[in-house]
PDB file of C-alpha atoms in Angstrom:
ATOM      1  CA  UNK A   1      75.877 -14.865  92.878  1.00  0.00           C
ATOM      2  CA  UNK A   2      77.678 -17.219  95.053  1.00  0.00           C
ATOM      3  CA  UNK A   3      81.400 -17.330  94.545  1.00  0.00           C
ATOM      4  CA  UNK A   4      81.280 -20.875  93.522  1.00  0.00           C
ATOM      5  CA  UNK A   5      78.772 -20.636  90.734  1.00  0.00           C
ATOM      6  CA  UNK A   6      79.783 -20.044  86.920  1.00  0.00           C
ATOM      7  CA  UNK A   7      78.305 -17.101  85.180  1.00  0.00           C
ATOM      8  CA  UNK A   8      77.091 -18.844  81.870  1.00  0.00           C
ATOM      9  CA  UNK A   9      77.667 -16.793  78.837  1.00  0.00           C
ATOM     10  CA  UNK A  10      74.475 -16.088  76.958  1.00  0.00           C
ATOM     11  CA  UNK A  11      73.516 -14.916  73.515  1.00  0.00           C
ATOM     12  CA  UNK A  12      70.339 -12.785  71.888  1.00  0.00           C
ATOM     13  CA  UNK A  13      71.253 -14.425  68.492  1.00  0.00           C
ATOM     14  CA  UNK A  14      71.462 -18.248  66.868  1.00  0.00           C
ATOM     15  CA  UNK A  15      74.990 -19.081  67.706  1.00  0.00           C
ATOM     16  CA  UNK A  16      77.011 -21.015  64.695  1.00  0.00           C
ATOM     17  CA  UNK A  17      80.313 -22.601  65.049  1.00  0.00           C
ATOM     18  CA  UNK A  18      82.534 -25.300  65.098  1.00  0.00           C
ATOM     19  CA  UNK A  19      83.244 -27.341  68.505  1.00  0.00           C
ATOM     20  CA  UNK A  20      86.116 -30.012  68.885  1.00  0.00           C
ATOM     21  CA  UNK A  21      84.565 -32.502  71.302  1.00  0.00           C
ATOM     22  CA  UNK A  22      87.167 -34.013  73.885  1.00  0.00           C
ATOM     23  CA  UNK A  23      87.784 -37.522  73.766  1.00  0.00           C
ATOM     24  CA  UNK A  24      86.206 -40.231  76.292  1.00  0.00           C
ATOM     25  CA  UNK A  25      87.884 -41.311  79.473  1.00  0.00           C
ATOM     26  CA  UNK A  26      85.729 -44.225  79.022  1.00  0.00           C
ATOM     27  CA  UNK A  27      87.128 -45.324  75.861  1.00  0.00           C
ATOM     28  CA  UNK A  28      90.466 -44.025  76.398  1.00  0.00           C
ATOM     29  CA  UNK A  29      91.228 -45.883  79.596  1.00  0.00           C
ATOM     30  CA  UNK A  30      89.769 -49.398  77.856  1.00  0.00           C
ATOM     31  CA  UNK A  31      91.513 -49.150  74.590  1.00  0.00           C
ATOM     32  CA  UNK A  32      94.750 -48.348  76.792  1.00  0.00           C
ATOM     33  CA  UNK A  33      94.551 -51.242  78.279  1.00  0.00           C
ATOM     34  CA  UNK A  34      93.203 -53.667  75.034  1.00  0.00           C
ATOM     35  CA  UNK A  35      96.873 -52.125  73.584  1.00  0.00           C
ATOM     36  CA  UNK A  36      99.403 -52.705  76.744  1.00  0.00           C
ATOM     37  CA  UNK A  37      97.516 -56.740  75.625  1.00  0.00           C
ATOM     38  CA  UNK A  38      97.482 -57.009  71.995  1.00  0.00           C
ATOM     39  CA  UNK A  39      99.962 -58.797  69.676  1.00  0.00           C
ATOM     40  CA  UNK A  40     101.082 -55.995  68.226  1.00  0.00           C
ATOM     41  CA  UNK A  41     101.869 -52.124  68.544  1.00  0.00           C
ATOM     42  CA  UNK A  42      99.170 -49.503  67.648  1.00  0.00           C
ATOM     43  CA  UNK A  43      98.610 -45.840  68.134  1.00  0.00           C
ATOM     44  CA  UNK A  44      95.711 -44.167  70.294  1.00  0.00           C
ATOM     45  CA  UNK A  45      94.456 -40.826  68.456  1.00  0.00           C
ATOM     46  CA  UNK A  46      91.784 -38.726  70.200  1.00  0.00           C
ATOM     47  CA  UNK A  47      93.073 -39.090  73.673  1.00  0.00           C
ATOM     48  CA  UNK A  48      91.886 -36.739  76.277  1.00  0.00           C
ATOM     49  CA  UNK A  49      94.915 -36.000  78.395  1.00  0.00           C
ATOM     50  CA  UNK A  50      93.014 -36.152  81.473  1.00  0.00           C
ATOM     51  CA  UNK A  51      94.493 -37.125  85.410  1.00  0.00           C
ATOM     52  CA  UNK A  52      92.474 -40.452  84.876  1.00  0.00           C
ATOM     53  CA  UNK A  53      94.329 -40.922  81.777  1.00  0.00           C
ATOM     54  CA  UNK A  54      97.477 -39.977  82.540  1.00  0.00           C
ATOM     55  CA  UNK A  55      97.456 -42.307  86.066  1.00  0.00           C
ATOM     56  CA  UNK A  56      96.490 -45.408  83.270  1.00  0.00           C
ATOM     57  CA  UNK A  57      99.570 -44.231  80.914  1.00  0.00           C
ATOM     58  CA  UNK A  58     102.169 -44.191  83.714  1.00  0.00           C
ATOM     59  CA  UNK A  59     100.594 -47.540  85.626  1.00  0.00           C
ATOM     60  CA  UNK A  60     100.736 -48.967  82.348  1.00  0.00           C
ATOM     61  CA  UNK A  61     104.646 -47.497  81.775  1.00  0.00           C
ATOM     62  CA  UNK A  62     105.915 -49.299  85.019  1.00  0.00           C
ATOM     63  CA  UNK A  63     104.578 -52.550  84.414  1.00  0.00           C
ATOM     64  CA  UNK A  64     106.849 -52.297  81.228  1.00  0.00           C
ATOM     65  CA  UNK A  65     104.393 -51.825  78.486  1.00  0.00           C
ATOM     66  CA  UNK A  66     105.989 -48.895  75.740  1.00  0.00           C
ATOM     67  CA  UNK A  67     103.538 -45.660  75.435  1.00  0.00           C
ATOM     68  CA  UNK A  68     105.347 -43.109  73.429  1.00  0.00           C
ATOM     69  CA  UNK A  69     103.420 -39.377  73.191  1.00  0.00           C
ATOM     70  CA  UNK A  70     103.130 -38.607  69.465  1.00  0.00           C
ATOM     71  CA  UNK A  71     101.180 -35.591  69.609  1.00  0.00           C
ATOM     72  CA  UNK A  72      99.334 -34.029  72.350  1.00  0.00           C
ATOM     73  CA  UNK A  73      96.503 -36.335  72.115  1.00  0.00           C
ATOM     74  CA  UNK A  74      98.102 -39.559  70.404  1.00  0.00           C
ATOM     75  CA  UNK A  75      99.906 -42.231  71.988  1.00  0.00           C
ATOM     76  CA  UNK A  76     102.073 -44.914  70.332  1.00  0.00           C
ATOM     77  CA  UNK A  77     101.518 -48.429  72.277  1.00  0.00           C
ATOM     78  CA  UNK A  78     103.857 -51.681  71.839  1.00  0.00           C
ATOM     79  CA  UNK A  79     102.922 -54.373  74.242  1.00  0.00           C
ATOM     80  CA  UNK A  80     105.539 -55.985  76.006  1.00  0.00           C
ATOM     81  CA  UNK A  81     105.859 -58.843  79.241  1.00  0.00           C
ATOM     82  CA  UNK A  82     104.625 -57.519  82.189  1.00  0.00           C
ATOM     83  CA  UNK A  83     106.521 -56.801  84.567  1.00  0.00           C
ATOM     84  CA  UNK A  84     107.432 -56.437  88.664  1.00  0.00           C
ATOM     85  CA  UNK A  85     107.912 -55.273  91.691  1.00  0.00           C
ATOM     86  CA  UNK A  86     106.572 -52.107  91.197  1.00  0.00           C
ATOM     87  CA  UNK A  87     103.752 -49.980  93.131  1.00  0.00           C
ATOM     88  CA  UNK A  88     101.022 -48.192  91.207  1.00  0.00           C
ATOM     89  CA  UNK A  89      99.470 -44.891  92.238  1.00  0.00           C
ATOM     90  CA  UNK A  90      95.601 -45.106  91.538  1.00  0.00           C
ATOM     91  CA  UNK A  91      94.719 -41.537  92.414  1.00  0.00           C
ATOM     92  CA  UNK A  92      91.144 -41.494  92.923  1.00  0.00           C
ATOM     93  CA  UNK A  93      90.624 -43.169  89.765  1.00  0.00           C
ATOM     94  CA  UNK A  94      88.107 -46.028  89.604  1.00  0.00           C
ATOM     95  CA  UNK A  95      89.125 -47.194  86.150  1.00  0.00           C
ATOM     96  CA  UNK A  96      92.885 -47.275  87.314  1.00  0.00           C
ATOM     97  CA  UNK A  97      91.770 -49.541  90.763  1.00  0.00           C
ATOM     98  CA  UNK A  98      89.601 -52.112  88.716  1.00  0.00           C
ATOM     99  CA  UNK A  99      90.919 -52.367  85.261  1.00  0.00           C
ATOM    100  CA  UNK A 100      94.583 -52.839  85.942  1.00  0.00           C
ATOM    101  CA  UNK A 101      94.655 -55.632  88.993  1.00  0.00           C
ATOM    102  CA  UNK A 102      93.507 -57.936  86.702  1.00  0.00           C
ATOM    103  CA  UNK A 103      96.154 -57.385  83.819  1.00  0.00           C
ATOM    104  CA  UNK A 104      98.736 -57.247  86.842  1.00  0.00           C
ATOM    105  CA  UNK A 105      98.061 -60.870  87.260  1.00  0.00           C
ATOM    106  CA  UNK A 106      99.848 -61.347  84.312  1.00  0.00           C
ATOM    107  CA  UNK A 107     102.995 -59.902  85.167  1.00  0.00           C
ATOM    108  CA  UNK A 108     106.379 -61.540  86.865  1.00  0.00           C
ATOM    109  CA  UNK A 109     106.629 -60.449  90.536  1.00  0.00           C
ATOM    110  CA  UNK A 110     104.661 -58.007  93.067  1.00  0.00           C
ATOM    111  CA  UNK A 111     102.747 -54.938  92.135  1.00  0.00           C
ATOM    112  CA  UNK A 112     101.304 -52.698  94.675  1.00  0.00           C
ATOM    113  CA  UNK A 113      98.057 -50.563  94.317  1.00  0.00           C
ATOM    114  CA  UNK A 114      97.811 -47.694  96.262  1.00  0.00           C
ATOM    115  CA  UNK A 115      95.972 -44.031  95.884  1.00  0.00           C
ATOM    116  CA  UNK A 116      94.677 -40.882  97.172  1.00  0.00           C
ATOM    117  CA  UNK A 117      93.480 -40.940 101.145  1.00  0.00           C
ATOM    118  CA  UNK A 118      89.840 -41.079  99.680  1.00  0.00           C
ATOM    119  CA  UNK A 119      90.877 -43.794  97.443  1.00  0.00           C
ATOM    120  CA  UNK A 120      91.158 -46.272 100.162  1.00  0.00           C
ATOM    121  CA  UNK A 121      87.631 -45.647 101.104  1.00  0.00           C
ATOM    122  CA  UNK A 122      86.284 -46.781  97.781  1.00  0.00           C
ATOM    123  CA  UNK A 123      84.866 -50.491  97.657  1.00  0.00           C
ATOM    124  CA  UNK A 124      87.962 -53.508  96.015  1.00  0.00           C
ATOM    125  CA  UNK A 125      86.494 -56.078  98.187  1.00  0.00           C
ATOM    126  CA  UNK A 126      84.337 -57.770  94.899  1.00  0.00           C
ATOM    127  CA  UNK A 127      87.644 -57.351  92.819  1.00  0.00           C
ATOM    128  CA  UNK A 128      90.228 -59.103  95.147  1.00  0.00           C
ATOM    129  CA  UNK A 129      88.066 -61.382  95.978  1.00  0.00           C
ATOM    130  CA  UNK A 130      87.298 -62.410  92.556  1.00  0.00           C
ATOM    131  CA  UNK A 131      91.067 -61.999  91.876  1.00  0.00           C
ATOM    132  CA  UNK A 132      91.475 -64.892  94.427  1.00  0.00           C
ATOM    133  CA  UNK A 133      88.827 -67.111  93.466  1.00  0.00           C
ATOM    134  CA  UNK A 134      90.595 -67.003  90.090  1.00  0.00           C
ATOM    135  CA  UNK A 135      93.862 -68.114  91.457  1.00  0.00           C
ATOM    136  CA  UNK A 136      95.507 -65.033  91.822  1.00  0.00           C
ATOM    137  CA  UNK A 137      97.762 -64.184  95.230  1.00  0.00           C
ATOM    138  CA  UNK A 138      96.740 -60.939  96.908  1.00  0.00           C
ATOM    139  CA  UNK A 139      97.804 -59.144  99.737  1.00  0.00           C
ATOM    140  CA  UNK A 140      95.480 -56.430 101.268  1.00  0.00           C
ATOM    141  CA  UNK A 141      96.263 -56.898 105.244  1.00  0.00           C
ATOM    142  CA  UNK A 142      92.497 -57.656 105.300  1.00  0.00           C
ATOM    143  CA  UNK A 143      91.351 -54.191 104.308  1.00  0.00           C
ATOM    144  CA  UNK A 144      89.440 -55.086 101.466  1.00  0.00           C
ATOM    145  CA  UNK A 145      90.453 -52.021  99.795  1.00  0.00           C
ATOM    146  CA  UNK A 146      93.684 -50.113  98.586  1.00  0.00           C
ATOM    147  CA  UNK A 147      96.676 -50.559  99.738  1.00  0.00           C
ATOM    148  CA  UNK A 148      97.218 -53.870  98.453  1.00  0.00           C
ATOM    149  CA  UNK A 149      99.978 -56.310  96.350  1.00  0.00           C
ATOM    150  CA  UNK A 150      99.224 -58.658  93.570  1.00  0.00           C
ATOM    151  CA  UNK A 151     102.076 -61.550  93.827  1.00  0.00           C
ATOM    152  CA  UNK A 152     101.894 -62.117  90.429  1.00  0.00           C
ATOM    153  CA  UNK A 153     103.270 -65.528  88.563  1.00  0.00           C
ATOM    154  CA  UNK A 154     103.280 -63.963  84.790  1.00  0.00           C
ATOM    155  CA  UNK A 155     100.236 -65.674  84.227  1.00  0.00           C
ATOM    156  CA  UNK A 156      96.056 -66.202  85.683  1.00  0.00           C
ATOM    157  CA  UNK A 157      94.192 -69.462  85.144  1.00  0.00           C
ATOM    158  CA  UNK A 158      90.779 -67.891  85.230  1.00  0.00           C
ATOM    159  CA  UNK A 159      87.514 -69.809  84.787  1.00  0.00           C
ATOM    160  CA  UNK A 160      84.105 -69.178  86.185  1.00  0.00           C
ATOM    161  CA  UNK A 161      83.162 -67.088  89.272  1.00  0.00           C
ATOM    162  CA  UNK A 162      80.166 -65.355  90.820  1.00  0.00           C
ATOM    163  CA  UNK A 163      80.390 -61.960  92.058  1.00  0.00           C
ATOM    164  CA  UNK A 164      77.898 -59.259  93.046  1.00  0.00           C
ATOM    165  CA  UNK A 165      79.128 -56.166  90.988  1.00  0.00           C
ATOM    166  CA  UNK A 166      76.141 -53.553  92.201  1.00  0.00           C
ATOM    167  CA  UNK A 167      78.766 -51.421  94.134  1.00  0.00           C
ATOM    168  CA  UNK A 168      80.106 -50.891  90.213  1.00  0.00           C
ATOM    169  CA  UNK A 169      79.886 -51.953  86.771  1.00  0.00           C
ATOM    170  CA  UNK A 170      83.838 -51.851  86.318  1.00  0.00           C
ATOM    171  CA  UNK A 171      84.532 -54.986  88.492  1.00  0.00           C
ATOM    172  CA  UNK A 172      83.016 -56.586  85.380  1.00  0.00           C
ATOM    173  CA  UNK A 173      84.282 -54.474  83.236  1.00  0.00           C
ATOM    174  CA  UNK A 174      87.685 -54.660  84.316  1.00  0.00           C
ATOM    175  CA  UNK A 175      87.746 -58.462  84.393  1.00  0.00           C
ATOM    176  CA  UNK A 176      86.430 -59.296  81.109  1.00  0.00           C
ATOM    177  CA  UNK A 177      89.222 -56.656  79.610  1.00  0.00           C
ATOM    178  CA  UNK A 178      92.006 -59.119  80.529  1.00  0.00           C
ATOM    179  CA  UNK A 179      89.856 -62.020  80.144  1.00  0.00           C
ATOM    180  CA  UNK A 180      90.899 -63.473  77.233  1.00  0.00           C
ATOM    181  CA  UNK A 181      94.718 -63.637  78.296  1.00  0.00           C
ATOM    182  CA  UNK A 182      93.628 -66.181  81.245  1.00  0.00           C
ATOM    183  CA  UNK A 183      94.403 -69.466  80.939  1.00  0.00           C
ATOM    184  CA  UNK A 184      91.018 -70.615  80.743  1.00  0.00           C
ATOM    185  CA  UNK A 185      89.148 -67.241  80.012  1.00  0.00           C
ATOM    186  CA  UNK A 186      86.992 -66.071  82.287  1.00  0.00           C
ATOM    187  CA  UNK A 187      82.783 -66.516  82.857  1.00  0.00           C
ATOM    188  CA  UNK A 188      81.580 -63.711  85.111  1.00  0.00           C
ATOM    189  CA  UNK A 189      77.929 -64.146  87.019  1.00  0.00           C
ATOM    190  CA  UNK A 190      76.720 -61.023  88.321  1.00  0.00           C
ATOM    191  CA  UNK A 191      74.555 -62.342  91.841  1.00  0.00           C
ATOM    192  CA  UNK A 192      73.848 -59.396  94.096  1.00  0.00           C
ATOM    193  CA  UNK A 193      71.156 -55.864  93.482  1.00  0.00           C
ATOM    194  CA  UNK A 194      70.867 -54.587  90.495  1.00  0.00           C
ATOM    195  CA  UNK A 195      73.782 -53.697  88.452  1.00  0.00           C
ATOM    196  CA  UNK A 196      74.801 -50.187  87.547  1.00  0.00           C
ATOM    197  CA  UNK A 197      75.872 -48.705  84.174  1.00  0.00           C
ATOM    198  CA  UNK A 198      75.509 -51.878  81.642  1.00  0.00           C
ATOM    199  CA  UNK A 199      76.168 -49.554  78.741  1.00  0.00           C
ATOM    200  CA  UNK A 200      79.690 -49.330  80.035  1.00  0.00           C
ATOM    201  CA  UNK A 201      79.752 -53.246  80.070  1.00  0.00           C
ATOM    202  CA  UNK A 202      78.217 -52.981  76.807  1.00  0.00           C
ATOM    203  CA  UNK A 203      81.228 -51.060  75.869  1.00  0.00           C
ATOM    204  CA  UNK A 204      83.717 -52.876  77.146  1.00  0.00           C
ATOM    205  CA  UNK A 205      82.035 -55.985  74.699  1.00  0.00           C
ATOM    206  CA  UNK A 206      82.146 -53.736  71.671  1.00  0.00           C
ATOM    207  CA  UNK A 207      85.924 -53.284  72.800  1.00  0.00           C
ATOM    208  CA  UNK A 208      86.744 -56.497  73.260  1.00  0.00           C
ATOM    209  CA  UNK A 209      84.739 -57.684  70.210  1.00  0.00           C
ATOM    210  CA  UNK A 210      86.936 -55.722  67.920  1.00  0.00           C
ATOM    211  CA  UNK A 211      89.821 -56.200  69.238  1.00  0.00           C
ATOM    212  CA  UNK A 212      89.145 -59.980  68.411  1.00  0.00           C
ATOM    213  CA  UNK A 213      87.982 -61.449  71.491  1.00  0.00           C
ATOM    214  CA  UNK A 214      85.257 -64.187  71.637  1.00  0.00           C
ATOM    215  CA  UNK A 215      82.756 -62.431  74.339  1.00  0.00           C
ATOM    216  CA  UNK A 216      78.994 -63.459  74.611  1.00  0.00           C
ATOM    217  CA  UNK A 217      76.997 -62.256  76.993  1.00  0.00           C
ATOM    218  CA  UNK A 218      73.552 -63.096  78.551  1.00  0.00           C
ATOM    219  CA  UNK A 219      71.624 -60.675  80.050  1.00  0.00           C
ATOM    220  CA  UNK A 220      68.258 -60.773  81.739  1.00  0.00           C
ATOM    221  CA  UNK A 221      67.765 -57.554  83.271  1.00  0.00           C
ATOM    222  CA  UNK A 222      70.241 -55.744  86.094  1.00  0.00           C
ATOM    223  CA  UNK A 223      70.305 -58.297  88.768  1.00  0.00           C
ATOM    224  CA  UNK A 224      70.656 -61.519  86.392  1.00  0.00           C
ATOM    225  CA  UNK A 225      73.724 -61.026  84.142  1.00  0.00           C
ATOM    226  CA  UNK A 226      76.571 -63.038  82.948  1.00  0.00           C
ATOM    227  CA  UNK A 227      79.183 -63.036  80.507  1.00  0.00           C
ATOM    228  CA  UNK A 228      81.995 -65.322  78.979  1.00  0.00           C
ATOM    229  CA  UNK A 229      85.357 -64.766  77.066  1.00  0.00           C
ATOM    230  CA  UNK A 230      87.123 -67.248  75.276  1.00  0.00           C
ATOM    231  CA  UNK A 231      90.867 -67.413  75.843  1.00  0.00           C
ATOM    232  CA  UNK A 232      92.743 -66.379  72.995  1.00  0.00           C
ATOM    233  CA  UNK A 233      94.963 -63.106  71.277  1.00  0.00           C
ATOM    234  CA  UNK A 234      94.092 -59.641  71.199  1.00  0.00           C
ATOM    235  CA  UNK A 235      94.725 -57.216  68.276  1.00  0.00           C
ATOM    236  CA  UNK A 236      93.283 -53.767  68.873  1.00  0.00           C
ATOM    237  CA  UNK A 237      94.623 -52.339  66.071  1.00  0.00           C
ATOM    238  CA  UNK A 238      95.026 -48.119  65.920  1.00  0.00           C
ATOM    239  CA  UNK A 239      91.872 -46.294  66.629  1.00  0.00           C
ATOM    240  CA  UNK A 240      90.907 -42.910  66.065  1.00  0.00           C
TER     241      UNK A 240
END
């Protein structure tokens, strides 16, 4: 056997037990950020304590926004104003380099995005660009990829953009989740091949959806898509 392969354990007999599934990155790193944006405080149970994870909690920490450990696996959230200058390290996460530029519009002064070597090899160019097109001011030395800084006013007027999001589903993702704290929400075309993963867009709807956004959504198949959130609060609530 190769050195790198895992010798399975096997059985001759049923086997019967009792298996604590680990909680979803997914779901963690959304409902971490529908928290740092809602009204008021709430507490994250079932969190898997993964790098991802962790890169969203401390990202989430310097932009000012309280996240208290409560038990290995629950966090305590209270929203509070976003914050700059700081600089954010990414890793190689994807959720962590298209989820959070978009709430970093919303803070007061520069924040930086930056990540592992292989990080900066990773396609931003459909986020900053849509970033601009929504009146944000970004900084990326014409890279079109990490390193680069959101000047950030402490608020994003938003409105209606086309983007072709077939590199990834979290450019959408990522923009609807700090949709509804745009001035003028935000209505998202998708124009480009087809588009990868729409149960994690469907996600991020259920998300948003009960955390009391207004989100519809119109989808045809994977290469005609759109959605549209409604400005307004957020209110996650705890979740379990």
């Amino acid at each position: 056997m190769a050195s790198n392969q895992w010798a399975a354990p096997h059985t001759t007999a049923p086997v019967v037990g009792t298996v604590a599934v680990p909680g979803s990155k997914s779901i963690n790193n959304r409902a971490l950020i529908l928290a740092a944006l809602s009204q008021s405080p709430s507490v994250l149970r079932n969190v898997l304590m993964a790098r991802d994870s962790q890169l969203m909690i401390d990202g989430l920490r310097q932009l000012g926004v309280g996240i208290d450990l409560i038990d290995p696996t629950a966090v305590a959230v209270t929203p509070h104003p976003l914050k700059g200058p700081v600089s954010i390290d990414c890793g190689l996460s994807g959720t962590m380099m298209r989820f959070v530029p978009p709430l970093a519009t919303l803070a007061l002064g520069d924040v930086t995005f930056d990540g592992d070597l292989a990080a900066r090899k990773r396609p931003m160019e459909t986020m900053i660009t849509a970033l601009r097109k929504l009146g944000a001011s970004v900084s990326d030395g014409g890279r079109r990829s990490l390193p680069f800084t959101i000047h950030s006013t402490g608020h994003m007027p938003g409105g209606s953009i086309k983007i072709d999001a077939s590199a990834s589903s979290q450019f959408v993702s990522g923009l609807l989740l700090s949709g509804a704290t745009f001035d003028n929400g935000l209505t998202i075309r998708h124009v480009g091949a087809q588009l990868p993963s729409l149960p994690h867009i469907d996600m991020t709807v259920a998300m948003l959806t009960a955390a009391g956004a207004h989100v519809s959504a119109n989808v045809s198949d994977n290469t005609d898509a759109s959605w549209s959130i409604a400005s307004g609060a957020l209110d996650q609530g705890d979740l379990v």
